[in-house]
mmCIF file of C-alpha atoms in Angstrom:
data_model
loop_
_atom_site.group_PDB
_atom_site.id
_atom_site.type_symbol
_atom_site.label_atom_id
_atom_site.label_comp_id
_atom_site.label_asym_id
_atom_site.label_seq_id
_atom_site.Cartn_x
_atom_site.Cartn_y
_atom_site.Cartn_z
ATOM 1 C CA UNK P 1 -201.649 5.713 -26.028
ATOM 2 C CA UNK P 2 -200.352 6.086 -22.474
ATOM 3 C CA UNK P 3 -198.629 3.043 -20.914
ATOM 4 C CA UNK P 4 -200.552 1.152 -18.251
ATOM 5 C CA UNK P 5 -199.045 1.660 -14.802
ATOM 6 C CA UNK P 6 -199.808 -0.359 -11.689
ATOM 7 C CA UNK P 7 -199.856 1.723 -8.471
ATOM 8 C CA UNK P 8 -197.001 0.659 -6.220
ATOM 9 C CA UNK P 9 -198.701 1.128 -2.824
ATOM 10 C CA UNK P 10 -201.501 -1.478 -3.326
ATOM 11 C CA UNK P 11 -198.938 -4.033 -4.505
ATOM 12 C CA UNK P 12 -196.700 -3.467 -1.469
ATOM 13 C CA UNK P 13 -199.652 -3.684 0.924
ATOM 14 C CA UNK P 14 -200.821 -6.871 -0.786
ATOM 15 C CA UNK P 15 -197.379 -8.448 -0.317
ATOM 16 C CA UNK P 16 -197.250 -7.446 3.359
ATOM 17 C CA UNK P 17 -200.707 -8.865 4.086
ATOM 18 C CA UNK P 18 -199.911 -11.998 2.074
ATOM 19 C CA UNK P 19 -196.751 -12.626 4.111
ATOM 20 C CA UNK P 20 -198.567 -12.409 7.457
ATOM 21 C CA UNK P 21 -201.582 -14.424 6.309
ATOM 22 C CA UNK P 22 -199.269 -16.963 4.660
ATOM 23 C CA UNK P 23 -197.422 -17.516 7.937
ATOM 24 C CA UNK P 24 -200.734 -17.937 9.762
ATOM 25 C CA UNK P 25 -202.084 -20.417 7.208
ATOM 26 C CA UNK P 26 -198.855 -22.429 7.377
ATOM 27 C CA UNK P 27 -199.159 -23.162 11.115
ATOM 28 C CA UNK P 28 -202.712 -22.549 12.368
ATOM 29 C CA UNK P 29 -205.055 -25.510 13.004
ATOM 30 C CA UNK P 30 -207.318 -26.522 10.100
ATOM 31 C CA UNK P 31 -205.411 -24.543 7.464
ATOM 32 C CA UNK P 32 -202.103 -26.223 8.310
ATOM 33 C CA UNK P 33 -203.548 -29.734 8.361
ATOM 34 C CA UNK P 34 -201.355 -32.127 6.403
ATOM 35 C CA UNK P 35 -204.309 -33.145 4.248
ATOM 36 C CA UNK P 36 -204.116 -29.666 2.686
ATOM 37 C CA UNK P 37 -201.013 -29.707 0.513
ATOM 38 C CA UNK P 38 -198.803 -26.722 -0.288
ATOM 39 C CA UNK P 39 -200.798 -25.632 -3.334
ATOM 40 C CA UNK P 40 -204.062 -25.561 -1.377
ATOM 41 C CA UNK P 41 -202.471 -23.450 1.355
ATOM 42 C CA UNK P 42 -201.096 -21.006 -1.201
ATOM 43 C CA UNK P 43 -204.533 -20.646 -2.782
ATOM 44 C CA UNK P 44 -206.151 -20.126 0.638
ATOM 45 C CA UNK P 45 -203.560 -17.492 1.547
ATOM 46 C CA UNK P 46 -204.107 -15.663 -1.757
ATOM 47 C CA UNK P 47 -207.900 -15.715 -1.402
ATOM 48 C CA UNK P 48 -207.775 -14.468 2.186
ATOM 49 C CA UNK P 49 -205.285 -11.757 1.228
ATOM 50 C CA UNK P 50 -207.469 -10.574 -1.650
ATOM 51 C CA UNK P 51 -210.366 -10.271 0.800
ATOM 52 C CA UNK P 52 -208.438 -8.573 3.622
ATOM 53 C CA UNK P 53 -205.968 -6.307 1.797
ATOM 54 C CA UNK P 54 -208.586 -3.699 0.720
ATOM 55 C CA UNK P 55 -209.938 -3.579 4.291
ATOM 56 C CA UNK P 56 -206.478 -3.152 5.821
ATOM 57 C CA UNK P 57 -205.134 -0.681 3.256
ATOM 58 C CA UNK P 58 -206.112 2.319 5.368
ATOM 59 C CA UNK P 59 -204.400 0.954 8.499
ATOM 60 C CA UNK P 60 -201.036 0.086 6.963
ATOM 61 C CA UNK P 61 -198.329 2.585 6.174
ATOM 62 C CA UNK P 62 -196.646 2.222 2.810
ATOM 63 C CA UNK P 63 -193.818 -0.344 3.148
ATOM 64 C CA UNK P 64 -190.363 0.510 1.783
ATOM 65 C CA UNK P 65 -190.070 -0.012 -1.952
ATOM 66 C CA UNK P 66 -186.360 -0.864 -2.056
ATOM 67 C CA UNK P 67 -185.573 -4.566 -2.215
ATOM 68 C CA UNK P 68 -183.633 -4.954 1.058
ATOM 69 C CA UNK P 69 -186.092 -3.007 3.205
ATOM 70 C CA UNK P 70 -189.058 -4.802 1.670
ATOM 71 C CA UNK P 71 -187.508 -8.224 2.252
ATOM 72 C CA UNK P 72 -186.863 -7.387 5.916
ATOM 73 C CA UNK P 73 -190.483 -6.282 6.387
ATOM 74 C CA UNK P 74 -191.852 -9.363 4.600
ATOM 75 C CA UNK P 75 -189.665 -11.677 6.678
ATOM 76 C CA UNK P 76 -190.969 -10.057 9.863
ATOM 77 C CA UNK P 77 -194.564 -10.385 8.663
ATOM 78 C CA UNK P 78 -194.042 -14.057 7.869
ATOM 79 C CA UNK P 79 -192.660 -14.664 11.369
ATOM 80 C CA UNK P 80 -195.589 -12.801 12.984
ATOM 81 C CA UNK P 81 -198.127 -14.948 11.131
ATOM 82 C CA UNK P 82 -196.198 -18.121 11.929
ATOM 83 C CA UNK P 83 -196.082 -17.270 15.654
ATOM 84 C CA UNK P 84 -199.833 -16.611 15.709
ATOM 85 C CA UNK P 85 -200.546 -19.940 14.039
ATOM 86 C CA UNK P 86 -198.047 -21.742 16.270
ATOM 87 C CA UNK P 87 -199.696 -20.385 19.441
ATOM 88 C CA UNK P 88 -203.068 -21.639 18.210
ATOM 89 C CA UNK P 89 -201.641 -25.042 17.407
ATOM 90 C CA UNK P 90 -199.993 -25.358 20.834
ATOM 91 C CA UNK P 91 -203.276 -24.795 22.656
ATOM 92 C CA UNK P 92 -205.200 -27.001 20.228
ATOM 93 C CA UNK P 93 -202.696 -29.834 20.707
ATOM 94 C CA UNK P 94 -203.978 -30.298 24.259
ATOM 95 C CA UNK P 95 -206.948 -32.245 22.876
ATOM 96 C CA UNK P 96 -204.656 -34.672 21.052
ATOM 97 C CA UNK P 97 -202.521 -35.014 24.187
ATOM 98 C CA UNK P 98 -205.619 -36.008 26.172
ATOM 99 C CA UNK P 99 -206.477 -38.604 23.529
ATOM 100 C CA UNK P 100 -202.981 -40.118 23.751
ATOM 101 C CA UNK P 101 -203.257 -40.313 27.549
ATOM 102 C CA UNK P 102 -206.569 -42.156 27.246
ATOM 103 C CA UNK P 103 -205.233 -44.490 24.569
ATOM 104 C CA UNK P 104 -202.274 -45.426 26.767
ATOM 105 C CA UNK P 105 -204.512 -46.069 29.786
ATOM 106 C CA UNK P 106 -206.988 -48.186 27.799
ATOM 107 C CA UNK P 107 -204.306 -50.209 26.041
ATOM 108 C CA UNK P 108 -204.876 -48.755 22.575
ATOM 109 C CA UNK P 109 -201.307 -47.509 22.392
ATOM 110 C CA UNK P 110 -200.266 -51.096 21.641
ATOM 111 C CA UNK P 111 -202.259 -50.924 18.407
ATOM 112 C CA UNK P 112 -200.613 -47.920 16.796
ATOM 113 C CA UNK P 113 -201.568 -46.870 13.289
ATOM 114 C CA UNK P 114 -200.130 -44.560 10.672
ATOM 115 C CA UNK P 115 -202.016 -41.305 10.257
ATOM 116 C CA UNK P 116 -202.370 -40.900 6.461
ATOM 117 C CA UNK P 117 -202.504 -37.110 6.763
ATOM 118 C CA UNK P 118 -199.279 -36.726 8.763
ATOM 119 C CA UNK P 119 -197.468 -40.006 7.923
ATOM 120 C CA UNK P 120 -196.693 -40.325 11.655
ATOM 121 C CA UNK P 121 -197.497 -43.099 14.089
ATOM 122 C CA UNK P 122 -200.579 -42.385 16.150
ATOM 123 C CA UNK P 123 -203.493 -44.135 17.811
ATOM 124 C CA UNK P 124 -207.098 -44.440 16.745
ATOM 125 C CA UNK P 125 -208.067 -42.169 19.625
ATOM 126 C CA UNK P 126 -205.581 -39.540 18.505
ATOM 127 C CA UNK P 127 -206.955 -39.492 14.963
ATOM 128 C CA UNK P 128 -210.565 -39.326 16.180
ATOM 129 C CA UNK P 129 -209.749 -36.516 18.616
ATOM 130 C CA UNK P 130 -207.984 -34.551 15.901
ATOM 131 C CA UNK P 131 -210.908 -34.856 13.492
ATOM 132 C CA UNK P 132 -213.467 -34.082 16.201
ATOM 133 C CA UNK P 133 -211.479 -31.065 17.332
ATOM 134 C CA UNK P 134 -211.303 -29.701 13.791
ATOM 135 C CA UNK P 135 -215.063 -30.167 13.377
ATOM 136 C CA UNK P 136 -215.731 -28.307 16.626
ATOM 137 C CA UNK P 137 -213.267 -25.612 15.545
ATOM 138 C CA UNK P 138 -215.164 -25.078 12.304
ATOM 139 C CA UNK P 139 -218.569 -25.372 13.976
ATOM 140 C CA UNK P 140 -217.634 -22.700 16.524
ATOM 141 C CA UNK P 141 -216.222 -20.438 13.779
ATOM 142 C CA UNK P 142 -212.779 -20.784 15.307
ATOM 143 C CA UNK P 143 -211.174 -20.053 11.934
ATOM 144 C CA UNK P 144 -212.929 -16.673 12.028
ATOM 145 C CA UNK P 145 -211.243 -16.014 15.368
ATOM 146 C CA UNK P 146 -207.859 -16.487 13.736
ATOM 147 C CA UNK P 147 -208.780 -14.079 10.950
ATOM 148 C CA UNK P 148 -210.104 -11.532 13.462
ATOM 149 C CA UNK P 149 -206.867 -11.786 15.438
ATOM 150 C CA UNK P 150 -204.838 -11.420 12.231
ATOM 151 C CA UNK P 151 -206.759 -8.268 11.266
ATOM 152 C CA UNK P 152 -206.322 -6.827 14.761
ATOM 153 C CA UNK P 153 -202.616 -7.621 14.697
ATOM 154 C CA UNK P 154 -202.036 -5.023 11.980
ATOM 155 C CA UNK P 155 -203.099 -2.364 14.503
ATOM 156 C CA UNK P 156 -201.214 -3.737 17.522
ATOM 157 C CA UNK P 157 -198.117 -4.828 15.576
ATOM 158 C CA UNK P 158 -197.750 -2.675 12.437
ATOM 159 C CA UNK P 159 -195.644 -4.025 9.566
ATOM 160 C CA UNK P 160 -191.949 -3.513 10.161
ATOM 161 C CA UNK P 161 -192.232 -3.258 13.963
ATOM 162 C CA UNK P 162 -191.643 -6.916 14.879
ATOM 163 C CA UNK P 163 -189.087 -7.622 17.605
ATOM 164 C CA UNK P 164 -188.455 -11.024 19.191
ATOM 165 C CA UNK P 165 -188.447 -10.047 22.859
ATOM 166 C CA UNK P 166 -187.934 -12.052 26.012
ATOM 167 C CA UNK P 167 -191.615 -11.623 26.861
ATOM 168 C CA UNK P 168 -192.567 -13.329 23.606
ATOM 169 C CA UNK P 169 -190.212 -16.247 24.291
ATOM 170 C CA UNK P 170 -191.620 -16.605 27.814
ATOM 171 C CA UNK P 171 -195.154 -16.585 26.401
ATOM 172 C CA UNK P 172 -194.342 -19.332 23.888
ATOM 173 C CA UNK P 173 -192.774 -21.478 26.616
ATOM 174 C CA UNK P 174 -195.823 -21.060 28.848
ATOM 175 C CA UNK P 175 -198.162 -22.059 26.031
ATOM 176 C CA UNK P 176 -195.995 -25.107 25.333
ATOM 177 C CA UNK P 177 -196.360 -26.156 28.967
ATOM 178 C CA UNK P 178 -200.080 -25.399 28.818
ATOM 179 C CA UNK P 179 -200.485 -28.126 26.185
ATOM 180 C CA UNK P 180 -199.766 -30.771 28.838
ATOM 181 C CA UNK P 181 -202.043 -29.017 31.351
ATOM 182 C CA UNK P 182 -204.977 -28.978 28.914
ATOM 183 C CA UNK P 183 -204.391 -32.622 27.996
ATOM 184 C CA UNK P 184 -204.301 -33.786 31.620
ATOM 185 C CA UNK P 185 -207.368 -31.684 32.488
ATOM 186 C CA UNK P 186 -209.450 -33.160 29.674
ATOM 187 C CA UNK P 187 -208.324 -36.736 30.308
ATOM 188 C CA UNK P 188 -208.303 -36.629 34.136
ATOM 189 C CA UNK P 189 -211.867 -37.947 34.793
ATOM 190 C CA UNK P 190 -211.425 -40.931 32.491
ATOM 191 C CA UNK P 191 -207.922 -41.651 33.775
ATOM 192 C CA UNK P 192 -209.128 -41.667 37.407
ATOM 193 C CA UNK P 193 -211.940 -44.112 36.620
ATOM 194 C CA UNK P 194 -209.635 -46.351 34.579
ATOM 195 C CA UNK P 195 -207.085 -46.393 37.399
ATOM 196 C CA UNK P 196 -209.867 -47.446 39.781
ATOM 197 C CA UNK P 197 -210.777 -50.240 37.354
ATOM 198 C CA UNK P 198 -207.110 -51.243 37.222
ATOM 199 C CA UNK P 199 -206.934 -51.469 41.022
ATOM 200 C CA UNK P 200 -210.185 -53.460 41.102
ATOM 201 C CA UNK P 201 -208.799 -55.914 38.552
ATOM 202 C CA UNK P 202 -205.589 -56.338 40.563
ATOM 203 C CA UNK P 203 -207.572 -56.872 43.780
ATOM 204 C CA UNK P 204 -209.810 -59.418 42.045
ATOM 205 C CA UNK P 205 -206.724 -61.204 40.740
ATOM 206 C CA UNK P 206 -205.303 -61.465 44.259
ATOM 207 C CA UNK P 207 -208.512 -62.756 45.833
ATOM 208 C CA UNK P 208 -209.495 -65.129 43.005
ATOM 209 C CA UNK P 209 -206.288 -66.274 41.290
ATOM 210 C CA UNK P 210 -208.140 -68.957 39.314
ATOM 211 C CA UNK P 211 -209.620 -66.285 37.046
ATOM 212 C CA UNK P 212 -207.589 -64.994 34.101
ATOM 213 C CA UNK P 213 -207.649 -61.327 35.082
ATOM 214 C CA UNK P 214 -205.474 -60.292 32.144
ATOM 215 C CA UNK P 215 -207.958 -61.748 29.685
ATOM 216 C CA UNK P 216 -210.926 -60.220 31.516
ATOM 217 C CA UNK P 217 -209.277 -56.916 32.360
ATOM 218 C CA UNK P 218 -208.292 -55.842 28.862
ATOM 219 C CA UNK P 219 -211.803 -55.763 27.329
ATOM 220 C CA UNK P 220 -213.194 -54.384 30.611
ATOM 221 C CA UNK P 221 -210.860 -51.387 30.505
ATOM 222 C CA UNK P 222 -211.700 -50.768 26.857
ATOM 223 C CA UNK P 223 -215.437 -50.978 27.533
ATOM 224 C CA UNK P 224 -215.293 -48.672 30.559
ATOM 225 C CA UNK P 225 -213.040 -46.248 28.705
ATOM 226 C CA UNK P 226 -215.344 -46.066 25.690
ATOM 227 C CA UNK P 227 -218.344 -45.562 27.974
ATOM 228 C CA UNK P 228 -216.612 -42.687 29.770
ATOM 229 C CA UNK P 229 -215.577 -41.083 26.495
ATOM 230 C CA UNK P 230 -219.134 -41.362 25.180
ATOM 231 C CA UNK P 231 -220.546 -39.854 28.374
ATOM 232 C CA UNK P 232 -218.022 -37.001 28.314
ATOM 233 C CA UNK P 233 -218.915 -35.967 24.761
ATOM 234 C CA UNK P 234 -221.777 -33.954 26.253
ATOM 235 C CA UNK P 235 -219.265 -31.768 28.118
ATOM 236 C CA UNK P 236 -216.637 -31.639 25.368
ATOM 237 C CA UNK P 237 -218.124 -28.675 23.420
ATOM 238 C CA UNK P 238 -217.865 -26.506 26.554
ATOM 239 C CA UNK P 239 -214.241 -27.588 26.959
ATOM 240 C CA UNK P 240 -213.582 -26.794 23.312
ATOM 241 C CA UNK P 241 -215.071 -23.331 23.780
ATOM 242 C CA UNK P 242 -212.616 -22.794 26.625
ATOM 243 C CA UNK P 243 -209.781 -23.993 24.383
ATOM 244 C CA UNK P 244 -210.851 -21.636 21.589
ATOM 245 C CA UNK P 245 -211.062 -18.788 24.096
ATOM 246 C CA UNK P 246 -207.529 -19.602 25.257
ATOM 247 C CA UNK P 247 -206.363 -19.579 21.642
ATOM 248 C CA UNK P 248 -207.889 -16.150 20.977
ATOM 249 C CA UNK P 249 -206.539 -14.577 24.164
ATOM 250 C CA UNK P 250 -203.198 -16.259 23.511
ATOM 251 C CA UNK P 251 -203.054 -14.627 20.091
ATOM 252 C CA UNK P 252 -203.825 -11.240 21.637
ATOM 253 C CA UNK P 253 -201.068 -11.730 24.240
ATOM 254 C CA UNK P 254 -198.619 -12.840 21.551
ATOM 255 C CA UNK P 255 -199.347 -9.718 19.514
ATOM 256 C CA UNK P 256 -198.820 -7.546 22.584
ATOM 257 C CA UNK P 257 -195.445 -9.190 23.264
ATOM 258 C CA UNK P 258 -194.083 -8.631 19.751
#
């Protein structure tokens, strides 16, 4: 009876794909949500790798079999996946930034809560925006965009070719700054209206000092803010599509800079 031998090439390709997908799952929105613990992420990475490795086998050259060379390649693949997920998270964080701006303007920042998924202090608006953004991400098949970008990355950035260049660092810095730009853009209409309400309250307080403007102004700002947020929900899906488009093109640019 001949001994059973496992071909080495499929195992090496599986490890390479697993490293890149594992880095992506560890940082990308939805997969990297704190509600999904480490075991769930490992299972998701394994399932995705089992599905993608046979498809990518023809595009990937056989990685080195010696321990040192293989570890260097796997470390590079892990970094590539992590950068792709990090770029997606930076752009996606603009929605949460907008929610924090609105919460501060409406006075909700005084009533901070603990997010059970992240164990960090946040506002009710921040939690709602995060959940709504994840729902829109799933509804628009945004997670498929990440997988498509990951598959394409094996052609643009083959295993073992990763280099951390100055262009990549510049790209990451620009996406970090873009988080604030996206947040201000999404929150700008509501902030302008709330500032107008604030000025109106101050003017009313000057002309009619007998009224308790602080007591009247607080619920008024909350009511106007909630009305604006409700009215803007109609336009939010289009904004989310723009955000998802920025994420996809950002992933393509990141792969080109590696």
